[in-house]
Amino acid sequence: MIPLIHDMNGKKVVIFGGGEVGFRKASFFYPESDIYVVSRTFYKKFNSINITAIEKELNDAEDNFFLDIINESFLVVAATSDQNLNNHIGRLSKKAGILFNNADGNTGDVMIPSVISGKNYMIAISTCGKSPGMSRYIRKSLEERFPDLDEMISLQSEVRELLKKKEPVQKRRNEILRNIIYDEKVWEELKRDWNSALIYIQEKYFR
């Protein structure tokens, strides 16, 4: 498998299973995708997001029911507590040519990563299903270690535009931008104020 960031805007995502796991899966795609959740019962937090809820006892459902529900879907997610049922949904999805993620059972075509995101960045983390706890640990560690990522990216964007007007040599511009990232003083100034960091950069690197 390889990582891929995909535009899910307006894509139909069908999730089988209305428990806490199903809710986490739905929350991952909300509000970008059109989310359908099929289950006999629904975890109370589903009320906090906009989904299409379909009440159905899945253990008694015929294949035609599943195939009708997943028709024209971009992705199917099996998040029930029954591995055999999850795997069966996976086989039907494959038969229909639809991407599949399995919360518990045989690995599907798609793995849903742990994500850190801000206004200016997105980082996906996955242990390929081997240790979800480790994915959460890595995410938390990055969030604690780099609380000012958004500000640095914004600063880099601003400095990049300023450098285009002041430094004609692209190689030199790239070198300055790289040095700024590794300049601990810039990070210290960012903690105080974005403008202070920009002033420091201009004084040090724009001579």
Coordinates of C-alpha atoms in Angstrom, one line a residue:
M1 CA 0.0 0.0 0.0
I2 CA 1.0 3.6 -0.6
P3 CA -0.2 6.8 1.1
L4 CA -2.5 9.0 -0.9
I5 CA -4.5 12.2 -0.1
H6 CA -7.7 12.2 -2.1
D7 CA -10.5 14.7 -2.5
M8 CA -13.6 13.1 -1.0
N9 CA -15.9 16.0 -1.5
G10 CA -19.4 14.6 -2.5
K11 CA -18.2 11.0 -2.6
K12 CA -20.6 8.4 -1.3
V13 CA -19.2 6.5 1.7
V14 CA -21.2 3.6 3.1
I15 CA -20.4 2.4 6.6
F16 CA -21.9 -0.9 8.0
G17 CA -22.0 -0.7 11.8
G18 CA -23.4 2.0 14.0
G19 CA -21.3 1.5 17.1
E20 CA -18.4 3.7 18.4
V21 CA -16.0 2.3 15.7
G22 CA -18.5 3.2 13.0
F23 CA -18.9 6.6 14.4
R24 CA -15.1 7.2 14.4
K25 CA -15.0 6.1 10.7
A26 CA -17.9 8.4 9.9
S27 CA -16.3 11.3 11.7
F28 CA -13.2 10.8 9.6
F29 CA -15.1 11.5 6.4
Y30 CA -17.4 14.2 7.8
P31 CA -18.3 16.7 6.5
E32 CA -16.6 16.2 3.2
S33 CA -18.4 13.0 2.0
D34 CA -22.0 11.9 1.7
I35 CA -22.1 9.3 4.5
Y36 CA -24.6 6.5 4.8
V37 CA -24.5 4.3 8.0
V38 CA -26.3 1.0 8.0
S39 CA -27.0 -0.6 11.4
R40 CA -29.7 -2.0 13.7
T41 CA -28.8 0.5 16.3
F42 CA -26.8 3.8 16.4
Y43 CA -24.3 5.1 18.8
K44 CA -25.7 8.3 20.4
K45 CA -22.9 10.6 19.1
F46 CA -24.1 10.0 15.5
N47 CA -26.6 12.8 16.3
S48 CA -23.7 15.3 16.2
I49 CA -22.9 14.7 12.5
N50 CA -25.0 14.7 9.3
I51 CA -25.4 11.2 8.0
T52 CA -28.1 9.2 6.2
A53 CA -29.0 6.5 8.8
I54 CA -30.5 3.2 7.5
E55 CA -31.9 0.9 10.1
K56 CA -31.3 -2.8 9.3
E57 CA -30.4 -6.1 11.0
L58 CA -27.3 -6.9 9.0
N59 CA -27.0 -10.5 10.1
D60 CA -30.2 -11.3 8.3
A61 CA -29.6 -9.2 5.2
E62 CA -29.4 -10.8 1.7
D63 CA -26.5 -10.0 -0.7
N64 CA -28.9 -8.0 -2.9
F65 CA -29.5 -5.7 0.0
F66 CA -25.8 -5.0 0.4
L67 CA -25.2 -4.6 -3.3
D68 CA -28.1 -2.1 -3.6
I69 CA -26.9 0.0 -0.7
I70 CA -23.3 0.2 -1.9
N71 CA -24.2 0.9 -5.5
E72 CA -22.4 4.0 -6.8
S73 CA -20.3 4.2 -3.6
F74 CA -16.7 5.4 -3.7
L75 CA -15.8 3.5 -0.5
V76 CA -17.4 0.9 1.7
V77 CA -16.4 0.5 5.4
A78 CA -17.2 -2.6 7.4
A79 CA -17.3 -1.7 11.1
T80 CA -19.5 -4.3 12.7
S81 CA -18.4 -6.6 15.6
D82 CA -18.7 -9.7 13.4
Q83 CA -15.5 -10.4 11.5
N84 CA -17.2 -12.9 9.2
L85 CA -19.8 -10.3 8.2
N86 CA -17.2 -7.7 7.7
N87 CA -15.2 -10.0 5.4
H88 CA -18.4 -10.9 3.5
I89 CA -19.1 -7.2 2.9
G90 CA -15.5 -6.9 1.7
R91 CA -16.0 -9.7 -0.9
L92 CA -19.2 -8.0 -2.1
S93 CA -17.5 -4.7 -2.4
K94 CA -14.7 -6.3 -4.4
K95 CA -17.3 -7.9 -6.7
A96 CA -18.9 -4.5 -7.3
G97 CA -15.5 -2.9 -7.9
I98 CA -15.7 -0.6 -4.9
L99 CA -12.9 0.3 -2.6
F100 CA -13.2 -1.3 0.9
N101 CA -11.9 -0.6 4.4
N102 CA -12.3 -3.3 7.1
A103 CA -12.3 -2.2 10.7
D104 CA -11.9 -5.8 11.9
G105 CA -11.2 -8.7 9.7
N106 CA -9.3 -9.3 6.4
T107 CA -7.4 -6.1 5.3
G108 CA -9.3 -4.2 2.6
D109 CA -8.0 -2.0 -0.3
V110 CA -8.0 1.1 1.9
M111 CA -6.5 1.8 5.3
I112 CA -7.8 4.9 7.3
P113 CA -4.9 6.6 9.0
S114 CA -4.6 8.6 12.1
V115 CA -4.4 12.3 11.1
I116 CA -2.9 15.5 12.4
S117 CA -4.1 18.5 10.6
G118 CA -4.1 22.3 10.8
K119 CA -5.1 25.2 8.5
N120 CA -2.0 24.7 6.4
Y121 CA -1.0 21.0 6.7
M122 CA -2.2 17.4 7.0
I123 CA -0.1 14.5 8.2
A124 CA -1.4 10.9 8.0
I125 CA 0.1 8.2 10.2
S126 CA -0.5 4.4 9.8
T127 CA 1.1 1.3 11.2
C128 CA -0.8 -0.7 8.6
G129 CA -3.1 -2.1 11.2
K130 CA -0.3 -3.6 13.4
S131 CA -0.7 -1.1 16.3
P132 CA -3.4 1.5 16.3
G133 CA -2.2 2.6 19.7
M134 CA 1.2 3.4 18.3
S135 CA -0.4 5.5 15.6
R136 CA -2.2 7.5 18.3
Y137 CA 1.1 7.8 20.2
I138 CA 3.0 9.2 17.2
R139 CA 0.2 11.6 16.5
K140 CA 0.1 12.9 20.1
S141 CA 4.0 13.2 20.1
L142 CA 4.0 15.2 16.9
E143 CA 1.2 17.5 18.2
E144 CA 3.2 18.1 21.4
R145 CA 6.6 18.5 19.7
F146 CA 5.4 20.9 16.9
P147 CA 2.6 23.1 18.2
D148 CA 3.5 25.9 15.9
L149 CA 3.5 24.1 12.5
D150 CA 0.7 26.2 11.1
E151 CA 2.5 29.4 12.0
M152 CA 5.8 28.2 10.5
I153 CA 4.1 27.2 7.2
S154 CA 2.3 30.5 7.0
L155 CA 5.6 32.3 7.7
Q156 CA 7.4 30.2 5.0
S157 CA 4.8 31.2 2.5
E158 CA 5.2 34.9 3.3
V159 CA 9.0 34.8 3.2
R160 CA 8.9 32.8 0.0
E161 CA 7.0 35.6 -1.7
L162 CA 9.2 38.3 -0.3
L163 CA 12.3 36.4 -1.5
K164 CA 11.0 36.3 -5.0
K165 CA 11.3 40.1 -5.1
K166 CA 14.7 40.3 -3.3
E167 CA 16.7 37.2 -4.3
P168 CA 16.9 36.4 -8.1
V169 CA 18.7 33.1 -7.6
Q170 CA 16.3 30.2 -6.8
K171 CA 19.0 28.0 -5.3
R172 CA 19.8 30.8 -2.8
R173 CA 16.1 31.3 -2.0
N174 CA 15.7 27.6 -1.3
E175 CA 18.7 27.7 1.0
I176 CA 17.3 30.6 3.0
L177 CA 14.0 28.9 3.4
R178 CA 15.6 25.7 4.6
N179 CA 17.8 27.6 7.0
I180 CA 14.8 29.4 8.5
I181 CA 13.1 26.0 9.2
Y182 CA 16.2 24.9 11.2
D183 CA 16.7 28.2 12.9
E184 CA 15.7 27.6 16.6
K185 CA 15.5 31.4 17.1
V186 CA 12.7 31.6 14.5
W187 CA 10.7 28.9 16.4
E188 CA 11.2 30.8 19.6
E189 CA 10.0 34.1 18.1
L190 CA 7.0 32.3 16.6
K191 CA 5.9 31.3 20.2
R192 CA 5.8 35.0 21.0
D193 CA 4.4 36.5 17.9
W194 CA 4.3 35.8 14.1
N195 CA 5.3 39.3 13.2
S196 CA 8.3 39.2 15.6
A197 CA 9.5 36.1 13.8
L198 CA 9.1 37.8 10.4
I199 CA 11.1 40.8 11.6
Y200 CA 13.9 38.6 12.9
I201 CA 14.0 36.7 9.6
Q202 CA 14.2 40.0 7.6
E203 CA 17.0 41.3 9.8
K204 CA 19.0 38.1 9.6
Y205 CA 18.4 36.8 6.1
F206 CA 17.5 39.8 4.0
R207 CA 20.8 41.7 4.2

